[in-house]
mmCIF file of C-alpha atoms in Angstrom:
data_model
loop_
_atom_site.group_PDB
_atom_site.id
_atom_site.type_symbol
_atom_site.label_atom_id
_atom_site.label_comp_id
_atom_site.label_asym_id
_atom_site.label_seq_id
_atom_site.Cartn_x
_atom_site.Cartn_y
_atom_site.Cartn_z
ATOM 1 C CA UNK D 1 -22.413 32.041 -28.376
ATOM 2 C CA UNK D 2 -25.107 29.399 -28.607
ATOM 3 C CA UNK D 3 -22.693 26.754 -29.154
ATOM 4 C CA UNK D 4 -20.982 27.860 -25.979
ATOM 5 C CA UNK D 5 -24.853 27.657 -23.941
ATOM 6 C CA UNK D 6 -25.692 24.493 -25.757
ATOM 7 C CA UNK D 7 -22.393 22.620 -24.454
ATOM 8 C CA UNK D 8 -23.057 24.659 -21.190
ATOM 9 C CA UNK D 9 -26.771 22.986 -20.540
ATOM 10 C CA UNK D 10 -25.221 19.314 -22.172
ATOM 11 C CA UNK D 11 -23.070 19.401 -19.193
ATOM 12 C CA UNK D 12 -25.467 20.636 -16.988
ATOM 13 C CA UNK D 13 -27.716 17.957 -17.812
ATOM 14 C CA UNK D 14 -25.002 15.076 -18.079
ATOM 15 C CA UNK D 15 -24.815 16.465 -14.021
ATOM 16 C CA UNK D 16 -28.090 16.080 -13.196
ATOM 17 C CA UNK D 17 -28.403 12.965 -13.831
ATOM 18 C CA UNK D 18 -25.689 11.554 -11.587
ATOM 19 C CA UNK D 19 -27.573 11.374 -8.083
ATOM 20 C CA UNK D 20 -26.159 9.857 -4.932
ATOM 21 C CA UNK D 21 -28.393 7.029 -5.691
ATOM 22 C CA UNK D 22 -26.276 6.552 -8.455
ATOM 23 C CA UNK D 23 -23.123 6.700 -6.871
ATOM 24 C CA UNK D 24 -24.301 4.472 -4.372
ATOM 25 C CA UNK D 25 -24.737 1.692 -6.872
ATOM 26 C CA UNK D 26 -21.258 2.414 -8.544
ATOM 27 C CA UNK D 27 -19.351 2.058 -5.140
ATOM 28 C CA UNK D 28 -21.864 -1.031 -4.542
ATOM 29 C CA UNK D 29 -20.435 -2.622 -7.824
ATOM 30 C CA UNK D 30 -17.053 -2.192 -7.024
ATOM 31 C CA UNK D 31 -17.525 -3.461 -3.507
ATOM 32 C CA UNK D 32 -18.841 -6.620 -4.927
ATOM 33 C CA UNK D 33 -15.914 -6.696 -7.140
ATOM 34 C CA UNK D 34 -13.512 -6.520 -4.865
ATOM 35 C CA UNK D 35 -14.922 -10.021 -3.041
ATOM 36 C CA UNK D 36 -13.574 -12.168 -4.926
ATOM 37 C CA UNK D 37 -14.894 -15.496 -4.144
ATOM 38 C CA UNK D 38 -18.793 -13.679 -4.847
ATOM 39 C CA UNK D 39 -20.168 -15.217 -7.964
ATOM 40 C CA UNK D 40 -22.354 -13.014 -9.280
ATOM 41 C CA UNK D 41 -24.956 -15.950 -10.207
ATOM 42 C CA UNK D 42 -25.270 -16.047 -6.732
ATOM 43 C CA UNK D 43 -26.001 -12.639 -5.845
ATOM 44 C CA UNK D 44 -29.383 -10.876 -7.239
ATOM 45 C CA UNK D 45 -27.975 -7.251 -6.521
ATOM 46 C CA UNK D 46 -25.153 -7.994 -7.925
ATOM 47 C CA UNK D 47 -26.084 -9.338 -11.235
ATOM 48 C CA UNK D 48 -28.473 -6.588 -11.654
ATOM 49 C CA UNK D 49 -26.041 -4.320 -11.443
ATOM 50 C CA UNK D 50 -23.654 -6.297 -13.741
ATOM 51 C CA UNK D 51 -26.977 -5.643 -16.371
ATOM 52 C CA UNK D 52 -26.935 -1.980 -15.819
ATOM 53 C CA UNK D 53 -23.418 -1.432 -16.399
ATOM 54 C CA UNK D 54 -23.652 -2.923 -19.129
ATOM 55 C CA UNK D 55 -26.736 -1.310 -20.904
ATOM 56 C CA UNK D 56 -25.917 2.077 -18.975
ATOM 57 C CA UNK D 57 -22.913 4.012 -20.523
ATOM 58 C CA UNK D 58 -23.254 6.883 -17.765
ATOM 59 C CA UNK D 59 -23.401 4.260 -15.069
ATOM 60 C CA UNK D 60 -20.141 2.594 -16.587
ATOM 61 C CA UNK D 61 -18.414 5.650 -16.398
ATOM 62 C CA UNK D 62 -19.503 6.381 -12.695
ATOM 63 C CA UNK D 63 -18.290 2.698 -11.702
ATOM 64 C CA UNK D 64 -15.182 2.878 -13.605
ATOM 65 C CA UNK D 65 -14.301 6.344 -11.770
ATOM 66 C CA UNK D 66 -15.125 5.138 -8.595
ATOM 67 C CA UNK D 67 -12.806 2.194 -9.321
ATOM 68 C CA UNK D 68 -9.949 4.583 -10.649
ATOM 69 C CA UNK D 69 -10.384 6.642 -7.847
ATOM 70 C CA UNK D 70 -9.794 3.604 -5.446
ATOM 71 C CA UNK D 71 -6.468 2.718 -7.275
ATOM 72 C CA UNK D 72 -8.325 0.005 -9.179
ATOM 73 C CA UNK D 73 -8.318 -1.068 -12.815
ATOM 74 C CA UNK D 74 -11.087 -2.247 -14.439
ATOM 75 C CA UNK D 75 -10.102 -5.625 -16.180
ATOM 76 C CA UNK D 76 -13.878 -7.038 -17.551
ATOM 77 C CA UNK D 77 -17.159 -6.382 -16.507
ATOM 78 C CA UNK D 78 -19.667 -9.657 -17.423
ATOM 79 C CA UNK D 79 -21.566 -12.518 -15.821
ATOM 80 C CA UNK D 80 -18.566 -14.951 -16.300
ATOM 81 C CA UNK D 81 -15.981 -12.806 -14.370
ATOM 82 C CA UNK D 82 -18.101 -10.432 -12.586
ATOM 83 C CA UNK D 83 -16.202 -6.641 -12.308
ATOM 84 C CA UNK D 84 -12.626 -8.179 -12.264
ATOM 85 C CA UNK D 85 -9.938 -5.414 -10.557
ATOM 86 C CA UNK D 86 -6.745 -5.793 -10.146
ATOM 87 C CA UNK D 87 -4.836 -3.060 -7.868
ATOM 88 C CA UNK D 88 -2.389 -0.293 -9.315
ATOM 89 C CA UNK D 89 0.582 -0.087 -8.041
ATOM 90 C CA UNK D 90 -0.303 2.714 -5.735
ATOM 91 C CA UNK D 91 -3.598 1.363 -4.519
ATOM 92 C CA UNK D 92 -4.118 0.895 -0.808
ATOM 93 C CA UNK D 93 -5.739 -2.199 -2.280
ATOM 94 C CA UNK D 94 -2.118 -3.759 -3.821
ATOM 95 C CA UNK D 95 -0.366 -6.890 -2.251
ATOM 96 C CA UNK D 96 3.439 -5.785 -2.073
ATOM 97 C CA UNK D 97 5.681 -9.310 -1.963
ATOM 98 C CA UNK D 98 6.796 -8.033 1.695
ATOM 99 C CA UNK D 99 3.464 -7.983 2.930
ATOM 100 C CA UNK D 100 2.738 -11.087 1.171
ATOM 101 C CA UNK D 101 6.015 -13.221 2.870
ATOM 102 C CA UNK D 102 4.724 -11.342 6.307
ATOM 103 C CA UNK D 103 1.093 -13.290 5.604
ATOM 104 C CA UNK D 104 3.020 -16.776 4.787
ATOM 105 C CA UNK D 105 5.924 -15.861 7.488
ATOM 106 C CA UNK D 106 8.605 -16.164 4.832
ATOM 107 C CA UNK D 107 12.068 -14.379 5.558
ATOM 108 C CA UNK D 108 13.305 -12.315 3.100
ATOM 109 C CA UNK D 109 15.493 -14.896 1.831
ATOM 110 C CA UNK D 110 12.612 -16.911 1.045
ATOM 111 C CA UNK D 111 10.816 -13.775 -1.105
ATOM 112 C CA UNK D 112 11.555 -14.438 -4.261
ATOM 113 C CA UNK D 113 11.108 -18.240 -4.600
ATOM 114 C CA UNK D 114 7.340 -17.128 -3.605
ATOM 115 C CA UNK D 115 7.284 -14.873 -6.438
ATOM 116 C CA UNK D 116 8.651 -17.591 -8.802
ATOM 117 C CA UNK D 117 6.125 -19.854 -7.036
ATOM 118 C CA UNK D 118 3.538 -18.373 -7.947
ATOM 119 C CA UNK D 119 4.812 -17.228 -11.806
ATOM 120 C CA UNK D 120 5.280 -20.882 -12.646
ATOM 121 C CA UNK D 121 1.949 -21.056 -11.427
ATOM 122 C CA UNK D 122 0.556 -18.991 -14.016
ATOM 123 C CA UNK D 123 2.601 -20.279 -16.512
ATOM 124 C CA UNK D 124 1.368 -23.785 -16.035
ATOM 125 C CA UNK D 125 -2.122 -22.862 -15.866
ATOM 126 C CA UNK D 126 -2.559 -21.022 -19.135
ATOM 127 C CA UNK D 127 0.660 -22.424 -20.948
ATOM 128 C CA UNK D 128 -0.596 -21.376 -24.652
ATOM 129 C CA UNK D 129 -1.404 -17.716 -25.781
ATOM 130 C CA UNK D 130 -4.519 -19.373 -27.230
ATOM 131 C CA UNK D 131 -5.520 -20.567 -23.660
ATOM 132 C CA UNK D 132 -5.342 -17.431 -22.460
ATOM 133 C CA UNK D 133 -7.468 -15.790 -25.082
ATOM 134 C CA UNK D 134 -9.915 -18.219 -24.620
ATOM 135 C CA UNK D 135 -12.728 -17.628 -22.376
ATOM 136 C CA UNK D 136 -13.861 -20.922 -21.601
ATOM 137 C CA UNK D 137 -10.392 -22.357 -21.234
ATOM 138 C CA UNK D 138 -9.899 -23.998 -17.456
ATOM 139 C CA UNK D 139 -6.720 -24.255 -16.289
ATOM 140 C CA UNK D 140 -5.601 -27.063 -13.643
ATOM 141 C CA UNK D 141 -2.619 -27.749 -11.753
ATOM 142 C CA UNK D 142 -1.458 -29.558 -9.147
ATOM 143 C CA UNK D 143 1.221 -28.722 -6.018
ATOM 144 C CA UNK D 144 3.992 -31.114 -6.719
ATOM 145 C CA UNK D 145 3.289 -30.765 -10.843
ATOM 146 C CA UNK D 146 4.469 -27.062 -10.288
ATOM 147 C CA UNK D 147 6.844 -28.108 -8.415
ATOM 148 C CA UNK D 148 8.313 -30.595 -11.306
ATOM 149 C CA UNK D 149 7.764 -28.187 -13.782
ATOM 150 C CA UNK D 150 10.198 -25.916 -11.771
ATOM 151 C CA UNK D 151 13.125 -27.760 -11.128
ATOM 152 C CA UNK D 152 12.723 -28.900 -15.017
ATOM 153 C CA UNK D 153 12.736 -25.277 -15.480
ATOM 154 C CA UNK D 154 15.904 -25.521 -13.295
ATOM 155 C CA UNK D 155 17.822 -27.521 -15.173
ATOM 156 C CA UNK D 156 17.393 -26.126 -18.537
ATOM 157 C CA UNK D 157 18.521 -23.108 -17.095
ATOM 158 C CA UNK D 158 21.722 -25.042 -15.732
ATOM 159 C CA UNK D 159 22.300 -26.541 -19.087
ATOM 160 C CA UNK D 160 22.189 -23.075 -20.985
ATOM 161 C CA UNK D 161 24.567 -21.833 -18.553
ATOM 162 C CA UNK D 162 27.146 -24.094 -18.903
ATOM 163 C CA UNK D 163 26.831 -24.380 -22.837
ATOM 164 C CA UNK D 164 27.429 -19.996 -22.716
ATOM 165 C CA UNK D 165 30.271 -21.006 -19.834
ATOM 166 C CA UNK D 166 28.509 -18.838 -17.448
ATOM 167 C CA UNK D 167 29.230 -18.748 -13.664
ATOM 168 C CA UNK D 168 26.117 -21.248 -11.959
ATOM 169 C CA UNK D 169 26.528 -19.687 -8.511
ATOM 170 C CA UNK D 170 25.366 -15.951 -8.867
ATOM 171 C CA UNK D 171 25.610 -13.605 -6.050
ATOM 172 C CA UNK D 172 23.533 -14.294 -2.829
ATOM 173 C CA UNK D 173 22.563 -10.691 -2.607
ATOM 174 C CA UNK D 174 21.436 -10.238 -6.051
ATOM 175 C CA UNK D 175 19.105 -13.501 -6.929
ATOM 176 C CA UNK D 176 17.546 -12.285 -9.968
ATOM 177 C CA UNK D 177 15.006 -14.959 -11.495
ATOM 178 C CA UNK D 178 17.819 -16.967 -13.156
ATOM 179 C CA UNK D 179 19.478 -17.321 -9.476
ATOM 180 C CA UNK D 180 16.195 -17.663 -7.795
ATOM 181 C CA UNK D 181 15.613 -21.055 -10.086
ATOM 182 C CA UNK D 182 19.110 -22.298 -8.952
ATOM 183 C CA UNK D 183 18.074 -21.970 -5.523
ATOM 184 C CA UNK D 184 14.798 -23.748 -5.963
ATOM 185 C CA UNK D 185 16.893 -26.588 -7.224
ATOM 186 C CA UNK D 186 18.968 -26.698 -4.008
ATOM 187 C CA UNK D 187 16.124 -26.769 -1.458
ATOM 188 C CA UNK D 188 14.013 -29.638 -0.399
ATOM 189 C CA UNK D 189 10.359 -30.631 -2.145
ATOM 190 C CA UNK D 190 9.333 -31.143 0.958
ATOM 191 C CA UNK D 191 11.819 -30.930 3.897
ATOM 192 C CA UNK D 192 13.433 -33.546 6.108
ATOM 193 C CA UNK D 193 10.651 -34.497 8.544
ATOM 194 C CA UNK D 194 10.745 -38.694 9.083
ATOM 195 C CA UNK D 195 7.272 -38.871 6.976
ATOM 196 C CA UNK D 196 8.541 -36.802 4.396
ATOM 197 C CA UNK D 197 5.624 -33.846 5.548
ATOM 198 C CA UNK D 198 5.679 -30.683 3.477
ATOM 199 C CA UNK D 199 7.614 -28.398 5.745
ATOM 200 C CA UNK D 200 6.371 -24.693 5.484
ATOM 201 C CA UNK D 201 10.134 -23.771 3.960
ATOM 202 C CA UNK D 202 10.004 -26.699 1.142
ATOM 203 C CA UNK D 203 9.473 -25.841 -2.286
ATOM 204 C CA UNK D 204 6.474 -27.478 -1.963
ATOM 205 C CA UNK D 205 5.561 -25.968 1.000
ATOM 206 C CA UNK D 206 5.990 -22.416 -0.863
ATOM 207 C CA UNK D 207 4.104 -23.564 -3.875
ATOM 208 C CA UNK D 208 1.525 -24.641 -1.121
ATOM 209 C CA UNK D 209 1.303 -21.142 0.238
ATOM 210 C CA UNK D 210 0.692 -19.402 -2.809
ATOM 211 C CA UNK D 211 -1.885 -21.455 -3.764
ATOM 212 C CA UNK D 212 -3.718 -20.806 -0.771
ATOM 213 C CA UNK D 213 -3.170 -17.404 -0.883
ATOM 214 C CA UNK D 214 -4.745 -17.471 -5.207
ATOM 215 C CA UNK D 215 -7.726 -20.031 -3.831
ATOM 216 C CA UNK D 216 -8.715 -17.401 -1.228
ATOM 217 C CA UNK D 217 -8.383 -14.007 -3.142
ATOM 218 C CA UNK D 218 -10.399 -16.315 -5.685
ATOM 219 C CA UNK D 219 -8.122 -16.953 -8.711
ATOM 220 C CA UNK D 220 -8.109 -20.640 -7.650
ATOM 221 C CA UNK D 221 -10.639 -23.347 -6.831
ATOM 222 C CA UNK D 222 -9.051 -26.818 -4.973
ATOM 223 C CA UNK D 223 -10.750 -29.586 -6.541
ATOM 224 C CA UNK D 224 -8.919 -31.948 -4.306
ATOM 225 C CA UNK D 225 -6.136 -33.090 -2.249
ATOM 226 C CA UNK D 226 -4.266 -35.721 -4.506
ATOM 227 C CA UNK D 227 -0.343 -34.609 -5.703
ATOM 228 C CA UNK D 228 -0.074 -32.332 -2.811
ATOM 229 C CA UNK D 229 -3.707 -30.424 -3.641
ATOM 230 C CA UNK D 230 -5.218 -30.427 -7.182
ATOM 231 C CA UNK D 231 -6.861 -27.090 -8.139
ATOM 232 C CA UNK D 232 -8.603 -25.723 -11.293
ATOM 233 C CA UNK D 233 -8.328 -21.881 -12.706
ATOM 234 C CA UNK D 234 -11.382 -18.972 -12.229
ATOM 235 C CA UNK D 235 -12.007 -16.538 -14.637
ATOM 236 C CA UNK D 236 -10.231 -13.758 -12.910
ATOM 237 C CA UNK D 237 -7.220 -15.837 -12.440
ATOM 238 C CA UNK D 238 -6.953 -15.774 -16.372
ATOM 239 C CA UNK D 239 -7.633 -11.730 -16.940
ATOM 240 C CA UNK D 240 -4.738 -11.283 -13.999
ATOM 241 C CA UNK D 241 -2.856 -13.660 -15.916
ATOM 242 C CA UNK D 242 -3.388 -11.786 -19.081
ATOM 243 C CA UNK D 243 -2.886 -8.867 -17.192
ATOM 244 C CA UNK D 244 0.795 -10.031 -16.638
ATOM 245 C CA UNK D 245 1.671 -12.195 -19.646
ATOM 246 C CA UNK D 246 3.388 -9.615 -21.472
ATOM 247 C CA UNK D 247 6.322 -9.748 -18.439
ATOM 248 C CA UNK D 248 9.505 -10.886 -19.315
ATOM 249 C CA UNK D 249 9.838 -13.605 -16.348
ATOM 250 C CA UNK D 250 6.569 -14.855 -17.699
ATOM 251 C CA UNK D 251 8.150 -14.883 -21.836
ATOM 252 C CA UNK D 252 11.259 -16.780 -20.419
ATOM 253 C CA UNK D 253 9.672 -19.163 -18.586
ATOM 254 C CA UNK D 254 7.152 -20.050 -21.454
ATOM 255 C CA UNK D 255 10.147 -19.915 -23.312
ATOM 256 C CA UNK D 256 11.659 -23.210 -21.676
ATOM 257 C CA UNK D 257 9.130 -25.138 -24.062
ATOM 258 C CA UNK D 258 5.795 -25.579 -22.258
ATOM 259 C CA UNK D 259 3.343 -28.040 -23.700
ATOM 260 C CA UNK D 260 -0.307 -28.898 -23.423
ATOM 261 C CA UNK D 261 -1.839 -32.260 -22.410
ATOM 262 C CA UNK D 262 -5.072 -32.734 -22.829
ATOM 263 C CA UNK D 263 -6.560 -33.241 -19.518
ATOM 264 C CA UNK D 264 -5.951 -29.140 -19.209
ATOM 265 C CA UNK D 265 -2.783 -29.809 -17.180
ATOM 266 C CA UNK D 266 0.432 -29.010 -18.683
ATOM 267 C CA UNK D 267 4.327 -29.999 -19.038
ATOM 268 C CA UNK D 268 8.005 -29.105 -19.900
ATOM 269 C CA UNK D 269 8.990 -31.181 -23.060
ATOM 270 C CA UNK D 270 12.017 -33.189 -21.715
ATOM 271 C CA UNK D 271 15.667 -31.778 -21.938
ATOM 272 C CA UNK D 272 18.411 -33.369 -23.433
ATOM 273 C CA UNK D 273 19.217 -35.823 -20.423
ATOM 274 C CA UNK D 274 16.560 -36.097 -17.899
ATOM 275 C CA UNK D 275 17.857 -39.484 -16.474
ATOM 276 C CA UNK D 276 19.128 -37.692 -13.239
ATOM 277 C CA UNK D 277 16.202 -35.514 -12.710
ATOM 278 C CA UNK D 278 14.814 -36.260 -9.715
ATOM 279 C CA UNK D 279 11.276 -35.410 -9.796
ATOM 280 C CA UNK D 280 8.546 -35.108 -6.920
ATOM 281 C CA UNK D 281 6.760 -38.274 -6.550
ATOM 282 C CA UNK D 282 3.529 -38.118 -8.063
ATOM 283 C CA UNK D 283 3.798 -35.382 -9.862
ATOM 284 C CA UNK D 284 0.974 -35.732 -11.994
ATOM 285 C CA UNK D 285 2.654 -34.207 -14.703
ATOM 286 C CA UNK D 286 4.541 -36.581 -17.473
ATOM 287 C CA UNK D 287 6.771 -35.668 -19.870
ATOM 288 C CA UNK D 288 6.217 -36.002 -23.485
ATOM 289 C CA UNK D 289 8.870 -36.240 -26.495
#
């Protein structure tokens, strides 16, 4: 019977000390987590509350049910990253692909070469497992380097294909990520304009979009505007991407033989016969035997 009154007043007391001031500050954290672009450095409130959810266990808890009862998951809590979310699938706060093409006004046709836009992004950000698990690792990539590292993508895909004698032109109606590459191959880098601009429908003109849409949910920062825009990684970008690196588009792609250079930008190793390859100018990405 004590037992029973003794767990009875714990809970009583755990309670009590959970005010509305409390909750206030929980819903404040994850408010400032879901800006972004906020650096917590920059932000006095914000760092302070970083420090108490990190020293306060009952705090923690109160912010990480606030977040879970948003649809959020918690992905790190620290200076470095701030509180990183990313939305569960049945948040009001997750970006569906539709409502992604309606933001960049792609047809549906066009849907999945923006997802494979921006998994090749990933993939050439953090192209090591080590990269990934390091924290101070910065990723950089470049427009028309993804862009190359695609259509490389694209024809070692071609090349297994015809050495298992498989049929290269799937179904329209049924892409897949194999079909999705083939059709990357077949459109422009950067459409047919007279000054060869990047038309909104060009490869690079998707890769374009989706780095846009990473620099302004703040995954991405541009650096600068050479090889179609230059852009370096954020520390969320890396716990989404770690988030997602266990997917098997993201395991096949890797699998294609991604390398490391030592500037922090990365390539495909060269395929068998690359003498046909026709490459975006200036891609900013060589290939290395």
């Amino acid at each position: 019977m004590s037992e029973y009154v003794e767990a009875e007043a714990a809970v009583a007391s755990a309670s009590a000390a959970v005010t509305p001031a409390d909750a206030a500050d929980a819903a404040r954290l994850v408010a400032f987590g879901l800006q972004p672009k906020l650096q917590p450095a920059r932000d006095q409130e914000y760092t302070e509350l970083l420090r108490r959810y990190r020293e306060d266990p009952p705090f923690a808890r109160l912010a990480d049910a606030v977040a879970a009862g948003l649809g959020l998951v918690v992905l790190e809590v620290s200076p470095r990253a701030g509180m990183a979310v990313t939305a569960a699938e049945d948040s009001v706060f997750a970006v569906r692909m539709g409502d992604y093409a309606r933001r960049t006004a792609a047809d549906g046709g066009d849907r999945f070469l923006h997802g494979l836009a921006h998994l090749a992004v990933a993939a050439l950000a953090f192209p090591r497992p080590e990269d990934l698990a390091d924290d101070g690792y910065v990723g950089r990539i470049t427009v028309n380097g993804v862009d190359a590292f695609v259509r490389q993508a694209c024809r070692r895909l071609e090349e297994r294909a015809e050495e298992a004698g498989e049929n290269t032109d799937p179904a329209t109606e049924a892409p897949g990520l194999e079909a999705a590459w083939r059709i990357w191959a077949r459109r422009s880098a950067t459409g047919a304009t007279k000054d060869a601009r990047r038309l909104a429908g060009s490869t690079t003109g998707i890769i374009g979009k989706a780095v846009a849409f990473l620099t302004d949910s703040g995954f991405l920062q541009r650096t600068g505007d050479d090889q179609g825009g230059t852009y370096r990684t954020t520390a969320r970008y890396q716990l989404q991407v770690r988030d997602m690196a266990g997917s098997a588009a993201m395991a096949e792609l890797l699998e294609l033989g991604v390398v490391p250079v030592t500037d922090g930008t990365a390539s495909l190793l060269p395929a068998a016969d690359t003498e046909d390859l026709d490459l975006v100018a200036d891609a900013g990405l060589p290939f290395h035997s």
